[in-house]
Tab-separated table of N, CA and C in Angstrom:
chain	number	residue	atom	x	y	z
A	1	MET	N	105.255	108.309	127.220
A	1	MET	CA	106.111	107.139	127.472
A	1	MET	C	107.368	107.355	127.407
A	2	LYS	N	108.151	106.930	128.101
A	2	LYS	CA	109.681	107.460	128.176
A	2	LYS	C	110.402	106.689	126.817
A	3	SER	N	110.227	105.470	126.822
A	3	SER	CA	110.768	104.830	125.681
A	3	SER	C	110.163	103.541	125.425
A	4	GLU	N	110.707	102.777	124.251
A	4	GLU	CA	109.968	101.811	123.767
A	4	GLU	C	110.129	100.612	124.837
A	5	LYS	N	111.129	100.453	125.325
A	5	LYS	CA	111.189	99.520	126.511
A	5	LYS	C	110.096	99.739	127.704
A	6	ASP	N	110.021	100.966	127.973
A	6	ASP	CA	108.926	101.243	129.068
A	6	ASP	C	107.657	100.834	128.714
A	7	ARG	N	107.185	101.217	127.396
A	7	ARG	CA	105.956	100.577	126.521
A	7	ARG	C	105.954	99.183	126.498
A	8	LEU	N	106.936	98.576	126.106
A	8	LEU	CA	106.893	97.195	126.349
A	8	LEU	C	106.666	96.528	127.658
A	9	ALA	N	107.214	97.271	128.549
A	9	ALA	CA	106.910	96.707	130.046
A	9	ALA	C	105.334	96.880	130.342
A	10	VAL	N	105.022	97.844	129.887
A	10	VAL	CA	103.433	98.228	130.470
A	10	VAL	C	102.522	97.180	129.670
A	11	VAL	N	102.884	96.933	128.401
A	11	VAL	CA	102.050	95.876	127.633
A	11	VAL	C	102.289	94.556	127.996
A	12	VAL	N	103.272	94.116	128.727
A	12	VAL	CA	103.413	92.822	129.070
A	12	VAL	C	102.771	92.880	130.484
A	13	HIS	N	102.505	93.832	131.142
A	13	HIS	CA	101.652	93.977	132.467
A	13	HIS	C	100.092	93.875	132.177
A	14	ILE	N	99.892	94.682	130.932
A	14	ILE	CA	98.443	94.462	130.494
A	14	ILE	C	97.844	93.162	130.198
A	15	ALA	N	98.952	92.523	129.402
A	15	ALA	CA	98.526	91.035	129.176
A	15	ALA	C	98.385	90.245	130.373
A	16	ARG	N	99.269	90.463	131.117
A	16	ARG	CA	99.042	89.643	132.337
A	16	ARG	C	97.828	89.820	133.212
A	17	GLU	N	97.478	91.226	133.294
A	17	GLU	CA	96.277	91.382	133.940
A	17	GLU	C	94.960	90.813	133.190
A	18	ALA	N	95.112	90.979	132.020
A	18	ALA	CA	94.058	90.232	130.887
A	18	ALA	C	94.215	88.717	131.273
A	19	GLY	N	95.410	87.964	131.549
A	19	GLY	CA	95.344	86.763	131.777
A	19	GLY	C	94.916	86.370	133.134
A	20	ALA	N	95.076	87.405	134.375
A	20	ALA	CA	94.325	87.113	135.290
A	20	ALA	C	92.812	87.011	135.207
A	21	GLU	N	92.155	87.789	134.435
A	21	GLU	CA	90.857	87.928	134.427
A	21	GLU	C	90.297	86.620	133.679
A	22	ILE	N	91.178	85.906	132.725
A	22	ILE	CA	90.675	84.779	132.022
A	22	ILE	C	90.808	83.733	133.193
A	23	LEU	N	91.931	83.731	134.085
A	23	LEU	CA	91.912	82.496	134.742
A	23	LEU	C	90.797	82.590	135.829
A	24	ARG	N	90.521	83.783	136.147
A	24	ARG	CA	89.147	83.930	137.228
A	24	ARG	C	87.896	83.073	136.543
A	25	VAL	N	87.729	83.159	135.246
A	25	VAL	CA	86.796	82.475	134.343
A	25	VAL	C	87.137	80.949	134.419
A	26	TYR	N	88.255	80.620	133.959
A	26	TYR	CA	88.955	79.408	133.814
A	26	TYR	C	88.825	78.473	135.070
A	27	GLU	N	88.967	79.075	136.325
A	27	GLU	CA	88.787	78.397	137.490
A	27	GLU	C	87.584	78.247	138.094
A	28	SER	N	86.558	78.962	137.485
A	28	SER	CA	85.096	78.965	138.068
A	28	SER	C	84.572	77.434	137.831
A	29	ALA	N	83.711	77.165	138.645
A	29	ALA	CA	82.994	75.852	138.302
A	29	ALA	C	82.380	75.789	137.039
A	30	ASP	N	81.852	76.782	136.426
A	30	ASP	CA	81.143	76.577	135.068
A	30	ASP	C	81.089	77.815	134.419
A	31	PHE	N	81.418	77.663	133.292
A	31	PHE	CA	80.973	78.895	132.360
A	31	PHE	C	80.326	78.821	131.093
A	32	GLU	N	79.606	79.629	130.658
A	32	GLU	CA	78.887	79.712	129.486
A	32	GLU	C	79.635	79.930	128.234
A	33	VAL	N	79.343	79.031	127.213
A	33	VAL	CA	80.117	79.085	125.905
A	33	VAL	C	79.114	79.189	124.930
A	34	GLU	N	79.226	80.649	124.231
A	34	GLU	CA	78.329	81.283	123.321
A	34	GLU	C	79.155	80.769	121.945
A	35	ALA	N	78.257	80.895	120.832
A	35	ALA	CA	78.909	80.822	119.633
A	35	ALA	C	78.829	82.030	118.444
A	36	LYS	N	79.913	82.568	118.077
A	36	LYS	CA	80.109	83.566	117.424
A	36	LYS	C	79.300	83.480	116.025
A	37	PRO	N	79.081	84.626	115.289
A	37	PRO	CA	78.514	84.281	113.951
A	37	PRO	C	79.235	83.077	113.027
A	38	ASP	N	80.374	83.056	113.224
A	38	ASP	CA	81.351	82.080	112.670
A	38	ASP	C	81.263	80.486	113.074
A	39	ASP	N	80.406	80.604	114.289
A	39	ASP	CA	80.721	79.302	115.008
A	39	ASP	C	81.630	79.003	116.030
A	40	SER	N	82.439	79.945	116.012
A	40	SER	CA	83.826	79.701	116.882
A	40	SER	C	83.156	80.194	118.387
A	41	PRO	N	83.857	79.829	119.312
A	41	PRO	CA	83.305	79.789	120.622
A	41	PRO	C	83.569	81.342	121.239
A	42	LEU	N	82.777	81.737	122.088
A	42	LEU	CA	83.075	82.903	122.912
A	42	LEU	C	82.408	82.793	124.376
A	43	THR	N	83.462	83.309	125.193
A	43	THR	CA	83.201	83.073	126.674
A	43	THR	C	83.227	84.394	127.159
A	44	LEU	N	82.913	84.230	128.710
A	44	LEU	CA	83.303	85.604	129.597
A	44	LEU	C	84.511	85.893	129.621
A	45	ALA	N	85.501	84.947	129.529
A	45	ALA	CA	86.885	85.151	129.744
A	45	ALA	C	87.357	86.058	128.356
A	46	ASP	N	86.887	85.693	127.225
A	46	ASP	CA	87.122	86.705	126.082
A	46	ASP	C	86.753	88.020	126.295
A	47	ARG	N	85.555	88.090	126.748
A	47	ARG	CA	85.072	89.459	126.941
A	47	ARG	C	85.922	90.454	128.030
A	48	ARG	N	86.077	89.500	129.079
A	48	ARG	CA	86.809	90.543	130.214
A	48	ARG	C	88.279	90.659	129.840
A	49	SER	N	88.920	89.679	129.165
A	49	SER	CA	90.308	89.902	128.770
A	49	SER	C	90.300	91.333	127.671
A	50	HIS	N	89.312	91.171	126.673
A	50	HIS	CA	89.036	92.086	125.663
A	50	HIS	C	88.783	93.644	126.289
A	51	GLU	N	88.125	93.653	127.426
A	51	GLU	CA	87.960	94.880	128.181
A	51	GLU	C	89.186	95.446	128.986
A	52	VAL	N	89.727	94.421	129.600
A	52	VAL	CA	90.972	95.101	130.242
A	52	VAL	C	92.099	95.645	129.127
A	53	ILE	N	92.288	94.806	128.190
A	53	ILE	CA	93.169	95.151	127.102
A	53	ILE	C	92.943	96.624	126.530
A	54	THR	N	91.671	96.582	126.011
A	54	THR	CA	91.377	97.942	125.127
A	54	THR	C	91.272	98.953	126.073
A	55	ARG	N	90.831	98.763	127.455
A	55	ARG	CA	90.685	99.964	128.165
A	55	ARG	C	92.411	100.410	128.655
A	56	SER	N	92.953	99.475	128.950
A	56	SER	CA	94.484	99.811	129.210
A	56	SER	C	95.394	100.389	128.015
A	57	LEU	N	94.991	99.866	126.707
A	57	LEU	CA	95.749	100.217	125.672
A	57	LEU	C	95.370	101.890	125.136
A	58	ALA	N	93.932	102.147	125.532
A	58	ALA	CA	93.434	103.456	125.253
A	58	ALA	C	94.190	104.176	126.397
A	59	GLU	N	94.322	103.985	127.354
A	59	GLU	CA	94.975	105.134	128.466
A	59	GLU	C	96.499	105.021	128.049
A	60	LEU	N	97.133	104.025	127.500
A	60	LEU	CA	98.869	103.946	127.302
A	60	LEU	C	98.866	105.059	126.341
A	61	CYS	N	98.002	104.710	125.142
A	61	CYS	CA	98.231	105.388	123.460
A	61	CYS	C	96.980	105.633	123.114
A	62	PRO	N	96.289	106.603	123.719
A	62	PRO	CA	94.852	107.034	123.391
A	62	PRO	C	94.937	107.400	121.704
A	63	ASP	N	96.028	107.672	120.893
A	63	ASP	CA	95.923	107.961	119.572
A	63	ASP	C	96.275	106.603	118.805
A	64	ILE	N	96.509	105.464	119.155
A	64	ILE	CA	96.513	104.252	118.425
A	64	ILE	C	95.413	103.676	118.557
A	65	PRO	N	94.610	103.312	117.234
A	65	PRO	CA	93.551	102.432	117.604
A	65	PRO	C	93.678	100.876	117.713
A	66	VAL	N	92.729	100.278	118.274
A	66	VAL	CA	92.701	98.818	118.669
A	66	VAL	C	92.056	97.926	117.561
A	67	LEU	N	92.734	96.979	117.008
A	67	LEU	CA	91.891	95.922	116.389
A	67	LEU	C	91.869	94.686	117.256
A	68	SER	N	90.819	94.330	117.628
A	68	SER	CA	90.526	93.171	118.485
A	68	SER	C	89.645	92.246	117.945
A	69	GLU	N	89.802	90.980	118.028
A	69	GLU	CA	88.927	89.782	117.603
A	69	GLU	C	87.546	89.956	118.328
A	70	GLU	N	87.619	90.494	119.492
A	70	GLU	CA	86.206	90.524	120.203
A	70	GLU	C	85.850	91.966	120.256
A	71	GLY	N	86.349	92.948	119.356
A	71	GLY	CA	85.800	94.143	119.262
A	71	GLY	C	84.888	94.306	118.279
A	72	ARG	N	84.293	95.510	118.012
A	72	ARG	CA	83.311	95.737	116.976
A	72	ARG	C	84.058	95.641	115.609
A	73	GLU	N	83.229	95.118	114.648
A	73	GLU	CA	83.851	94.973	113.477
A	73	GLU	C	83.999	96.411	112.637
A	74	ILE	N	85.275	96.691	112.259
A	74	ILE	CA	85.697	98.044	111.743
A	74	ILE	C	85.846	97.761	110.232
A	75	PRO	N	85.140	98.549	109.586
A	75	PRO	CA	85.449	98.217	108.185
A	75	PRO	C	86.711	98.352	107.546
A	76	TYR	N	86.942	97.588	106.521
A	76	TYR	CA	88.374	97.602	105.971
A	76	TYR	C	88.834	99.053	105.426
A	77	GLU	N	88.031	99.951	104.871
A	77	GLU	CA	88.150	101.090	104.392
A	77	GLU	C	88.640	101.963	105.567
A	78	GLU	N	88.339	101.965	106.652
A	78	GLU	CA	88.718	102.590	107.854
A	78	GLU	C	90.226	102.228	108.351
A	79	ARG	N	90.307	100.624	108.207
A	79	ARG	CA	91.444	100.174	108.770
A	79	ARG	C	92.572	100.246	107.952
A	80	ALA	N	92.370	100.263	106.386
A	80	ALA	CA	93.443	100.299	105.583
A	80	ALA	C	94.224	101.461	105.639
A	81	VAL	N	93.794	102.603	106.070
A	81	VAL	CA	94.548	103.864	106.509
A	81	VAL	C	95.386	104.311	107.627
A	82	TRP	N	95.104	102.935	108.502
A	82	TRP	CA	95.916	103.083	109.703
A	82	TRP	C	97.467	102.680	109.294
A	83	GLU	N	98.033	103.617	109.839
A	83	GLU	CA	99.865	103.521	109.750
A	83	GLU	C	100.205	102.635	111.033
A	84	ARG	N	99.409	102.914	112.074
A	84	ARG	CA	99.777	102.256	113.511
A	84	ARG	C	98.477	101.750	114.120
A	85	PHE	N	98.491	100.516	114.643
A	85	PHE	CA	97.404	99.843	115.578
A	85	PHE	C	97.966	98.774	116.435
A	86	TRP	N	96.983	98.600	117.305
A	86	TRP	CA	97.172	97.503	118.175
A	86	TRP	C	96.444	96.318	117.544
A	87	LEU	N	97.011	95.244	117.208
A	87	LEU	CA	96.166	94.011	116.977
A	87	LEU	C	96.342	93.132	118.101
A	88	VAL	N	95.028	92.494	118.366
A	88	VAL	CA	94.650	91.906	119.646
A	88	VAL	C	93.860	90.699	119.596
A	89	ASP	N	94.534	89.738	120.176
A	89	ASP	CA	93.455	88.545	120.307
A	89	ASP	C	93.557	88.265	121.736
A	90	PRO	N	92.490	88.640	122.401
A	90	PRO	CA	92.323	88.747	123.799
A	90	PRO	C	92.331	87.401	124.774
A	91	LEU	N	91.836	86.415	123.783
A	91	LEU	CA	91.997	84.888	124.333
A	91	LEU	C	92.267	84.013	123.149
A	92	ASP	N	93.226	83.730	122.675
A	92	ASP	CA	93.597	82.970	121.483
A	92	ASP	C	93.644	81.545	121.981
A	93	GLY	N	92.792	80.698	121.426
A	93	GLY	CA	92.467	79.408	121.838
A	93	GLY	C	91.527	79.133	122.633
A	94	THR	N	90.257	79.952	122.224
A	94	THR	CA	89.134	79.698	123.228
A	94	THR	C	88.687	78.260	123.135
A	95	LYS	N	88.873	77.338	122.049
A	95	LYS	CA	88.546	76.022	122.015
A	95	LYS	C	89.373	75.283	123.056
A	96	GLU	N	90.583	75.769	123.190
A	96	GLU	CA	91.579	74.800	123.976
A	96	GLU	C	90.966	75.190	125.501
A	97	PHE	N	90.482	76.586	125.699
A	97	PHE	CA	90.152	77.056	127.193
A	97	PHE	C	89.003	76.200	127.529
A	98	VAL	N	87.966	76.078	126.572
A	98	VAL	CA	86.796	75.319	126.853
A	98	VAL	C	86.993	74.074	127.196
A	99	LYS	N	88.196	73.247	126.655
A	99	LYS	CA	88.531	72.028	127.004
A	99	LYS	C	89.212	72.093	128.242
A	100	ARG	N	89.669	73.147	128.712
A	100	ARG	CA	90.488	73.251	129.916
A	100	ARG	C	91.884	72.468	129.956
A	101	ASN	N	92.436	72.660	128.706
A	101	ASN	CA	93.860	72.026	128.669
A	101	ASN	C	94.910	73.018	128.863
A	102	GLY	N	94.560	74.385	129.087
A	102	GLY	CA	95.718	75.176	129.572
A	102	GLY	C	96.516	75.909	128.171
A	103	GLU	N	96.058	75.431	127.121
A	103	GLU	CA	96.683	75.876	125.953
A	103	GLU	C	96.066	77.113	125.116
A	104	PHE	N	95.911	78.106	125.720
A	104	PHE	CA	95.616	79.273	125.322
A	104	PHE	C	96.411	80.617	125.684
A	105	THR	N	96.418	81.700	124.957
A	105	THR	CA	97.301	82.845	125.128
A	105	THR	C	96.279	84.010	125.128
A	106	VAL	N	97.030	85.215	125.591
A	106	VAL	CA	96.597	86.473	125.408
A	106	VAL	C	97.548	86.923	124.371
A	107	ASN	N	97.244	87.742	123.353
A	107	ASN	CA	98.167	88.229	122.174
A	107	ASN	C	98.047	89.689	122.074
A	108	ILE	N	99.099	90.536	122.073
A	108	ILE	CA	98.798	91.901	121.814
A	108	ILE	C	100.193	92.256	120.915
A	109	ALA	N	99.963	93.102	120.046
A	109	ALA	CA	100.906	93.537	118.949
A	109	ALA	C	100.727	94.944	118.435
A	110	LEU	N	101.785	95.543	118.594
A	110	LEU	CA	101.787	97.068	117.771
A	110	LEU	C	102.304	96.933	116.484
A	111	ILE	N	101.357	97.361	115.430
A	111	ILE	CA	101.800	97.145	114.089
A	111	ILE	C	102.000	98.694	113.580
A	112	GLU	N	103.145	98.746	112.819
A	112	GLU	CA	103.627	100.083	112.197
A	112	GLU	C	103.908	99.799	110.783
A	113	ASP	N	103.381	100.468	109.765
A	113	ASP	CA	103.467	100.366	108.455
A	113	ASP	C	103.518	98.907	108.051
A	114	SER	N	102.502	98.139	108.471
A	114	SER	CA	102.327	96.760	108.050
A	114	SER	C	103.199	95.974	108.746
A	115	GLU	N	103.993	96.302	109.540
A	115	GLU	CA	104.962	95.436	110.436
A	115	GLU	C	104.722	95.394	111.870
A	116	PRO	N	104.928	94.010	112.637
A	116	PRO	CA	104.957	94.226	113.787
A	116	PRO	C	106.259	94.721	114.421
A	117	VAL	N	106.050	96.070	115.470
A	117	VAL	CA	107.262	96.332	116.160
A	117	VAL	C	107.373	96.089	117.574
A	118	LEU	N	106.237	95.258	118.075
A	118	LEU	CA	106.328	94.977	119.547
A	118	LEU	C	105.287	93.964	119.905
A	119	GLY	N	105.594	93.105	120.346
A	119	GLY	CA	104.622	91.916	120.786
A	119	GLY	C	104.693	91.155	121.914
A	120	VAL	N	103.515	90.718	122.650
A	120	VAL	CA	103.533	90.052	123.692
A	120	VAL	C	102.590	88.922	123.487
A	121	VAL	N	103.083	87.627	124.125
A	121	VAL	CA	102.314	86.462	124.004
A	121	VAL	C	102.443	86.047	125.626
A	122	PHE	N	101.133	85.967	126.257
A	122	PHE	CA	101.203	85.663	127.708
A	122	PHE	C	100.234	84.138	127.634
A	123	VAL	N	100.701	83.224	128.412
A	123	VAL	CA	100.335	82.078	128.673
A	123	VAL	C	99.845	81.955	129.979
A	124	PRO	N	98.364	82.150	130.397
A	124	PRO	CA	97.998	82.347	131.761
A	124	PRO	C	98.025	81.298	132.486
A	125	ALA	N	98.067	79.938	132.091
A	125	ALA	CA	97.837	78.644	132.646
A	125	ALA	C	99.354	78.362	133.143
A	126	THR	N	100.448	78.733	132.772
A	126	THR	CA	101.776	78.385	133.002
A	126	THR	C	102.514	79.972	133.699
A	127	GLY	N	101.928	80.924	133.374
A	127	GLY	CA	102.364	82.218	133.858
A	127	GLY	C	103.686	82.689	132.913
A	128	ILE	N	104.071	82.022	131.981
A	128	ILE	CA	105.101	82.331	130.907
A	128	ILE	C	104.750	83.369	130.065
A	129	THR	N	105.457	84.310	129.791
A	129	THR	CA	105.369	85.385	129.030
A	129	THR	C	106.487	85.406	127.732
A	130	TYR	N	106.094	85.572	126.555
A	130	TYR	CA	107.026	86.055	125.530
A	130	TYR	C	107.054	87.368	125.149
A	131	TYR	N	107.737	88.125	124.808
A	131	TYR	CA	107.726	89.525	124.409
A	131	TYR	C	108.936	90.068	123.635
A	132	ALA	N	108.625	90.783	122.757
A	132	ALA	CA	109.736	91.231	121.784
A	132	ALA	C	109.445	92.709	121.420
A	133	ALA	N	110.505	93.578	121.001
A	133	ALA	CA	110.181	94.853	120.466
A	133	ALA	C	111.646	94.868	119.451
A	134	LYS	N	111.085	95.449	118.378
A	134	LYS	CA	112.054	96.028	117.443
A	134	LYS	C	113.167	96.770	118.131
A	135	GLY	N	114.387	96.457	117.939
A	135	GLY	CA	115.637	97.217	118.473
A	135	GLY	C	115.901	96.710	119.986
A	136	ILE	N	115.024	95.865	120.449
A	136	ILE	CA	115.221	95.629	121.915
A	136	ILE	C	115.712	94.038	122.164
A	137	GLY	N	114.854	93.259	121.303
A	137	GLY	CA	115.023	91.743	121.465
A	137	GLY	C	113.945	91.138	121.786
A	138	ALA	N	114.014	89.719	121.996
A	138	ALA	CA	112.926	88.802	122.197
A	138	ALA	C	113.189	88.246	123.686
A	139	PHE	N	112.305	87.973	124.644
A	139	PHE	CA	112.517	87.626	125.733
A	139	PHE	C	111.485	86.425	126.446
A	140	ARG	N	111.871	85.755	127.340
A	140	ARG	CA	110.801	84.738	127.932
A	140	ARG	C	111.043	85.009	129.304
A	141	ALA	N	109.972	85.395	130.039
A	141	ALA	CA	109.917	85.479	131.318
A	141	ALA	C	108.983	84.506	132.231
A	142	ASN	N	109.211	83.627	133.146
A	142	ASN	CA	108.359	82.833	133.861
A	142	ASN	C	108.264	83.420	135.273
A	143	GLY	N	106.922	84.137	135.344
A	143	GLY	CA	106.634	84.383	136.802
A	143	GLY	C	107.531	85.670	137.103
A	144	LYS	N	107.981	85.415	138.343
A	144	LYS	CA	108.860	86.635	138.922
A	144	LYS	C	110.578	86.456	138.671
A	145	SER	N	110.608	85.302	138.067
A	145	SER	CA	112.032	85.189	137.795
A	145	SER	C	112.609	86.036	136.651
A	146	PRO	N	113.813	86.301	136.502
A	146	PRO	CA	114.346	87.190	135.672
A	146	PRO	C	113.945	86.861	134.184
A	147	ALA	N	113.782	87.696	133.374
A	147	ALA	CA	113.478	87.256	131.888
A	147	ALA	C	114.719	86.875	131.349
A	148	GLU	N	114.741	85.831	130.302
A	148	GLU	CA	116.100	85.438	129.633
A	148	GLU	C	115.728	85.830	128.157
A	149	ARG	N	116.858	86.369	127.468
A	149	ARG	CA	116.861	86.611	126.107
A	149	ARG	C	116.726	85.385	125.419
A	150	LEU	N	116.078	85.539	124.301
A	150	LEU	CA	115.852	84.390	123.426
A	150	LEU	C	116.801	84.581	122.132
A	151	PRO	N	117.408	83.304	121.747
A	151	PRO	CA	118.141	83.704	120.775
A	151	PRO	C	117.300	83.623	119.382
A	152	LEU	N	117.873	84.350	118.391
A	152	LEU	CA	117.177	84.472	117.315
A	152	LEU	C	117.927	83.525	116.114
A	153	GLU	N	117.579	82.097	116.419
A	153	GLU	CA	118.187	80.953	115.623
A	153	GLU	C	118.107	81.293	114.292
A	154	GLY	N	119.183	81.190	113.274
A	154	GLY	CA	119.381	81.383	111.869
A	154	GLY	C	118.937	82.634	111.316
A	155	ASN	N	118.917	83.700	112.503
A	155	ASN	CA	118.436	85.074	111.850
A	155	ASN	C	119.916	85.773	112.354
A	156	HIS	N	120.557	86.061	111.183
A	156	HIS	CA	121.660	86.745	111.484
A	156	HIS	C	121.651	88.344	111.264
A	157	GLY	N	120.355	88.577	111.075
A	157	GLY	CA	120.012	90.227	111.004
A	157	GLY	C	120.574	91.036	109.893
A	158	ASP	N	121.357	90.354	109.121
A	158	ASP	CA	122.192	90.938	107.946
A	158	ASP	C	121.410	90.987	106.338
A	159	GLY	N	120.117	90.414	106.599
A	159	GLY	CA	119.421	90.194	105.137
A	159	GLY	C	120.071	89.084	104.412
A	160	SER	N	121.041	88.369	104.907
A	160	SER	CA	121.636	87.374	104.021
A	160	SER	C	120.600	86.336	103.796
A	161	SER	N	120.902	85.470	102.659
A	161	SER	CA	119.974	84.403	102.436
A	161	SER	C	120.015	83.272	103.521
A	162	GLU	N	121.103	83.364	104.453
A	162	GLU	CA	120.752	82.350	105.685
A	162	GLU	C	119.776	82.993	106.394
A	163	SER	N	119.544	84.295	106.788
A	163	SER	CA	118.786	84.667	107.697
A	163	SER	C	117.160	84.389	106.932
A	164	ARG	N	117.241	84.624	105.861
A	164	ARG	CA	115.705	84.617	105.150
A	164	ARG	C	115.176	83.079	105.193
A	165	ARG	N	116.332	82.062	105.145
A	165	ARG	CA	115.833	80.769	105.075
A	165	ARG	C	115.345	80.331	106.453
A	166	CYS	N	115.275	80.927	107.556
A	166	CYS	CA	114.856	80.357	108.895
A	166	CYS	C	113.458	80.808	109.078
A	167	VAL	N	112.539	79.867	108.712
A	167	VAL	CA	111.176	79.819	109.043
A	167	VAL	C	110.455	78.931	110.357
A	168	ARG	N	109.945	79.462	111.059
A	168	ARG	CA	109.579	78.681	112.150
A	168	ARG	C	107.900	78.789	112.149
A	169	VAL	N	107.211	77.933	112.228
A	169	VAL	CA	105.666	77.959	112.237
A	169	VAL	C	105.085	77.294	113.401
A	170	VAL	N	104.106	78.212	114.183
A	170	VAL	CA	103.664	77.584	115.291
A	170	VAL	C	102.040	77.384	114.994
A	171	ALA	N	101.515	76.457	115.239
A	171	ALA	CA	100.074	76.135	115.023
A	171	ALA	C	99.104	75.654	116.027
A	172	SER	N	98.056	75.820	116.176
A	172	SER	CA	97.076	75.355	117.105
A	172	SER	C	96.694	73.996	116.691
A	173	ARG	N	96.643	72.959	117.834
A	173	ARG	CA	96.334	71.701	117.343
A	173	ARG	C	94.657	71.544	116.916
A	174	SER	N	93.823	72.592	117.386
A	174	SER	CA	92.759	72.738	116.939
A	174	SER	C	92.438	73.122	115.589
A	175	HIS	N	93.293	73.880	114.954
A	175	HIS	CA	93.310	74.291	113.606
A	175	HIS	C	94.257	73.676	112.622
A	176	PHE	N	95.018	72.707	113.076
A	176	PHE	CA	95.932	72.013	112.285
A	176	PHE	C	95.380	71.196	111.271
A	177	SER	N	95.949	71.706	109.908
A	177	SER	CA	95.569	71.046	108.748
A	177	SER	C	96.811	70.555	107.828
A	178	ASP	N	96.303	69.877	106.883
A	178	ASP	CA	97.347	69.417	105.615
A	178	ASP	C	97.966	70.682	105.054
A	179	ALA	N	97.264	71.876	104.890
A	179	ALA	CA	98.020	72.897	104.405
A	179	ALA	C	98.879	73.636	105.555
A	180	THR	N	98.564	73.550	106.744
A	180	THR	CA	99.531	74.102	107.745
A	180	THR	C	100.717	72.978	107.806
A	181	ARG	N	100.508	71.776	107.732
A	181	ARG	CA	101.613	70.869	107.563
A	181	ARG	C	102.570	71.105	106.439
A	182	GLU	N	102.126	71.502	105.305
A	182	GLU	CA	102.795	71.663	104.330
A	182	GLU	C	103.594	73.110	104.398
């Protein structure tokens, strides 16, 4: 890989490919919904997105393991020693997907030394992609339009108390609770 910027561009492409697979299922007349052991829903779209992402990340960075919500259960003892790994939710918001309200995403992040250093969130229903990487910045892209740099409100990047005070929480309406509100 030439640079972190190049890697970010490839991961954006992977997220969009996974999103295309999700939309194929979403736009079909009907799809089956299974229940995972924790009673959360699982669909063919979850599986297809997982397959695209894990195959593509393995081609991009074969030495970096993938921890995916739809992947095999990896014992904590094995994961605990990983210094770098991909953290993936191939279809975040399966309940929203099943409701067909368009409020679901593809999430891919590269974690190094317990910190995210690269991340992509793609919204298949709208075509909007949010992406960022350490040292590069954060961006929003809508389809083929040029990406716009996102301001980092309240983050002065200098470690000051002002930059540490800025906290923004995003939560799913399906999982919103009093604890989240607090």
